[in-house]
Amino acid sequence: MKHPYKAELLVNLKMHYGEQSYRAITFFDGRRDEILFVLPTKEDISTHYETLPDVLSGLPEINHPRERTVISFCDENGDAYCSRLINPNKQDEINLALIGYRPQRKVRPEELQELT
């Protein structure tokens, strides 16, 4: 398994959000290292974003080396995107120090398509 920490984190997050009708999409290859939860349009995404640190602290411990991971939320149209970086690497810290903020991204519609 190429990303054991992220894979276990995804399982834990899916168990936490299990009763919800959320879709989880992963982008573990490339520069994003992202777990994206796609919520129904009627959901208040900002609440999920704000409570994420509490959710993470309540999840079971992961017995793998920590990996840089972006956990994000958006609605079914790709709007209201918000993300939180956990376990930042040195380059993330340097970028944040240089520009003062994390660049924002827009979710493209093709990223939200079901993979078959």
PDB file of C-alpha atoms in Angstrom:
ATOM      1  CA  MET A   1       0.000   0.000   0.000  1.00  0.00           C
ATOM      2  CA  LYS A   2       1.484   3.297  -1.109  1.00  0.00           C
ATOM      3  CA  HIS A   3      -0.228   5.621   1.408  1.00  0.00           C
ATOM      4  CA  PRO A   4      -1.073   3.607   4.550  1.00  0.00           C
ATOM      5  CA  TYR A   5      -1.621   6.643   6.795  1.00  0.00           C
ATOM      6  CA  LYS A   6      -4.005   8.327   4.351  1.00  0.00           C
ATOM      7  CA  ALA A   7      -5.828   5.074   3.632  1.00  0.00           C
ATOM      8  CA  GLU A   8      -6.481   4.452   7.329  1.00  0.00           C
ATOM      9  CA  LEU A   9      -7.433   8.086   7.888  1.00  0.00           C
ATOM     10  CA  LEU A  10      -9.945   7.786   5.048  1.00  0.00           C
ATOM     11  CA  VAL A  11     -11.471   4.650   6.614  1.00  0.00           C
ATOM     12  CA  ASN A  12     -11.728   6.406   9.990  1.00  0.00           C
ATOM     13  CA  LEU A  13     -13.316   9.503   8.456  1.00  0.00           C
ATOM     14  CA  LYS A  14     -15.783   7.395   6.464  1.00  0.00           C
ATOM     15  CA  MET A  15     -16.789   5.616   9.674  1.00  0.00           C
ATOM     16  CA  HIS A  16     -17.296   8.965  11.394  1.00  0.00           C
ATOM     17  CA  TYR A  17     -19.377  10.384   8.533  1.00  0.00           C
ATOM     18  CA  GLY A  18     -20.927   6.958   7.814  1.00  0.00           C
ATOM     19  CA  GLU A  19     -24.562   7.887   8.375  1.00  0.00           C
ATOM     20  CA  GLN A  20     -24.317  10.788   5.936  1.00  0.00           C
ATOM     21  CA  SER A  21     -24.785  10.695   2.180  1.00  0.00           C
ATOM     22  CA  TYR A  22     -21.273  12.001   1.500  1.00  0.00           C
ATOM     23  CA  ARG A  23     -19.026  10.788  -1.287  1.00  0.00           C
ATOM     24  CA  ALA A  24     -15.306  10.548  -0.633  1.00  0.00           C
ATOM     25  CA  ILE A  25     -12.880  11.081  -3.512  1.00  0.00           C
ATOM     26  CA  THR A  26      -9.149  10.635  -3.041  1.00  0.00           C
ATOM     27  CA  PHE A  27      -6.294  12.309  -4.881  1.00  0.00           C
ATOM     28  CA  PHE A  28      -3.303  10.602  -3.245  1.00  0.00           C
ATOM     29  CA  ASP A  29      -0.959  10.827  -6.214  1.00  0.00           C
ATOM     30  CA  GLY A  30       0.528  14.081  -7.355  1.00  0.00           C
ATOM     31  CA  ARG A  31       0.859  17.201  -5.252  1.00  0.00           C
ATOM     32  CA  ARG A  32      -2.610  17.326  -3.705  1.00  0.00           C
ATOM     33  CA  ASP A  33      -2.601  14.413  -1.228  1.00  0.00           C
ATOM     34  CA  GLU A  34      -6.303  15.114  -0.795  1.00  0.00           C
ATOM     35  CA  ILE A  35      -9.354  13.445   0.698  1.00  0.00           C
ATOM     36  CA  LEU A  36     -12.347  15.322  -0.731  1.00  0.00           C
ATOM     37  CA  PHE A  37     -15.812  14.888   0.757  1.00  0.00           C
ATOM     38  CA  VAL A  38     -18.606  15.844  -1.622  1.00  0.00           C
ATOM     39  CA  LEU A  39     -21.681  16.856   0.341  1.00  0.00           C
ATOM     40  CA  PRO A  40     -25.251  17.397  -0.840  1.00  0.00           C
ATOM     41  CA  THR A  41     -25.852  20.995  -1.879  1.00  0.00           C
ATOM     42  CA  LYS A  42     -28.141  21.630   1.098  1.00  0.00           C
ATOM     43  CA  GLU A  43     -25.410  20.813   3.661  1.00  0.00           C
ATOM     44  CA  ASP A  44     -23.617  23.589   5.554  1.00  0.00           C
ATOM     45  CA  ILE A  45     -20.015  22.939   4.542  1.00  0.00           C
ATOM     46  CA  SER A  46     -18.552  25.621   6.791  1.00  0.00           C
ATOM     47  CA  THR A  47     -19.742  23.726   9.875  1.00  0.00           C
ATOM     48  CA  HIS A  48     -17.909  20.594   8.743  1.00  0.00           C
ATOM     49  CA  TYR A  49     -14.779  22.614   8.044  1.00  0.00           C
ATOM     50  CA  GLU A  50     -14.882  24.323  11.452  1.00  0.00           C
ATOM     51  CA  THR A  51     -15.477  21.094  13.396  1.00  0.00           C
ATOM     52  CA  LEU A  52     -12.829  19.054  11.547  1.00  0.00           C
ATOM     53  CA  PRO A  53     -10.128  19.474  14.244  1.00  0.00           C
ATOM     54  CA  ASP A  54     -12.556  18.047  16.844  1.00  0.00           C
ATOM     55  CA  VAL A  55     -13.455  15.180  14.509  1.00  0.00           C
ATOM     56  CA  LEU A  56      -9.777  14.369  13.902  1.00  0.00           C
ATOM     57  CA  SER A  57      -8.976  14.402  17.623  1.00  0.00           C
ATOM     58  CA  GLY A  58     -11.788  11.911  18.242  1.00  0.00           C
ATOM     59  CA  LEU A  59     -10.671   9.387  15.629  1.00  0.00           C
ATOM     60  CA  PRO A  60      -8.681   6.249  16.542  1.00  0.00           C
ATOM     61  CA  GLU A  61      -4.900   6.530  16.498  1.00  0.00           C
ATOM     62  CA  ILE A  62      -3.199   5.578  13.234  1.00  0.00           C
ATOM     63  CA  ASN A  63      -0.135   3.365  13.614  1.00  0.00           C
ATOM     64  CA  HIS A  64       1.651   4.480  10.461  1.00  0.00           C
ATOM     65  CA  PRO A  65       4.074   7.363   9.895  1.00  0.00           C
ATOM     66  CA  ARG A  66       2.143  10.589   9.421  1.00  0.00           C
ATOM     67  CA  GLU A  67       1.655  11.808   5.881  1.00  0.00           C
ATOM     68  CA  ARG A  68       0.836  15.235   4.523  1.00  0.00           C
ATOM     69  CA  THR A  69      -2.911  15.212   3.884  1.00  0.00           C
ATOM     70  CA  VAL A  70      -5.461  17.773   2.736  1.00  0.00           C
ATOM     71  CA  ILE A  71      -8.991  17.114   3.953  1.00  0.00           C
ATOM     72  CA  SER A  72     -11.535  19.110   2.006  1.00  0.00           C
ATOM     73  CA  PHE A  73     -15.241  19.556   1.508  1.00  0.00           C
ATOM     74  CA  CYS A  74     -17.333  20.864  -1.374  1.00  0.00           C
ATOM     75  CA  ASP A  75     -20.891  20.526  -2.616  1.00  0.00           C
ATOM     76  CA  GLU A  76     -22.086  18.444  -5.547  1.00  0.00           C
ATOM     77  CA  ASN A  77     -21.361  21.320  -7.954  1.00  0.00           C
ATOM     78  CA  GLY A  78     -17.801  21.809  -6.724  1.00  0.00           C
ATOM     79  CA  ASP A  79     -18.770  25.048  -4.979  1.00  0.00           C
ATOM     80  CA  ALA A  80     -18.156  26.102  -1.370  1.00  0.00           C
ATOM     81  CA  TYR A  81     -14.778  24.331  -1.429  1.00  0.00           C
ATOM     82  CA  CYS A  82     -12.765  24.522   1.760  1.00  0.00           C
ATOM     83  CA  SER A  83      -9.770  22.513   2.905  1.00  0.00           C
ATOM     84  CA  ARG A  84      -7.526  21.939   5.870  1.00  0.00           C
ATOM     85  CA  LEU A  85      -3.944  20.721   5.656  1.00  0.00           C
ATOM     86  CA  ILE A  86      -2.807  18.275   8.307  1.00  0.00           C
ATOM     87  CA  ASN A  87       0.765  17.126   8.859  1.00  0.00           C
ATOM     88  CA  PRO A  88       2.310  19.837   6.653  1.00  0.00           C
ATOM     89  CA  ASN A  89       5.738  19.162   5.198  1.00  0.00           C
ATOM     90  CA  LYS A  90       8.685  21.572   5.236  1.00  0.00           C
ATOM     91  CA  GLN A  91       7.814  22.958   1.791  1.00  0.00           C
ATOM     92  CA  ASP A  92       4.271  23.754   2.997  1.00  0.00           C
ATOM     93  CA  GLU A  93       5.710  25.652   5.939  1.00  0.00           C
ATOM     94  CA  ILE A  94       8.116  27.568   3.691  1.00  0.00           C
ATOM     95  CA  ASN A  95       5.331  28.443   1.228  1.00  0.00           C
ATOM     96  CA  LEU A  96       3.063  29.610   4.035  1.00  0.00           C
ATOM     97  CA  ALA A  97       5.856  31.768   5.479  1.00  0.00           C
ATOM     98  CA  LEU A  98       6.634  33.296   2.058  1.00  0.00           C
ATOM     99  CA  ILE A  99       3.137  34.071   0.784  1.00  0.00           C
ATOM    100  CA  GLY A 100       1.236  34.173   4.077  1.00  0.00           C
ATOM    101  CA  TYR A 101      -1.640  31.941   2.969  1.00  0.00           C
ATOM    102  CA  ARG A 102      -2.389  28.662   1.221  1.00  0.00           C
ATOM    103  CA  PRO A 103      -3.415  28.968  -2.422  1.00  0.00           C
ATOM    104  CA  GLN A 104      -7.079  28.163  -2.995  1.00  0.00           C
ATOM    105  CA  ARG A 105      -8.258  25.808  -5.654  1.00  0.00           C
ATOM    106  CA  LYS A 106     -11.499  25.353  -7.544  1.00  0.00           C
ATOM    107  CA  VAL A 107     -12.865  21.853  -7.944  1.00  0.00           C
ATOM    108  CA  ARG A 108     -13.370  21.026 -11.618  1.00  0.00           C
ATOM    109  CA  PRO A 109     -16.610  19.207 -12.555  1.00  0.00           C
ATOM    110  CA  GLU A 110     -14.699  16.256 -14.022  1.00  0.00           C
ATOM    111  CA  GLU A 111     -13.119  15.643 -10.609  1.00  0.00           C
ATOM    112  CA  LEU A 112     -16.563  14.974  -9.155  1.00  0.00           C
ATOM    113  CA  GLN A 113     -17.548  12.335 -11.717  1.00  0.00           C
ATOM    114  CA  GLU A 114     -18.069   8.802 -10.465  1.00  0.00           C
ATOM    115  CA  LEU A 115     -15.242   6.515 -11.481  1.00  0.00           C
ATOM    116  CA  THR A 116     -16.456   3.234 -12.935  1.00  0.00           C
TER     117      THR A 116
END
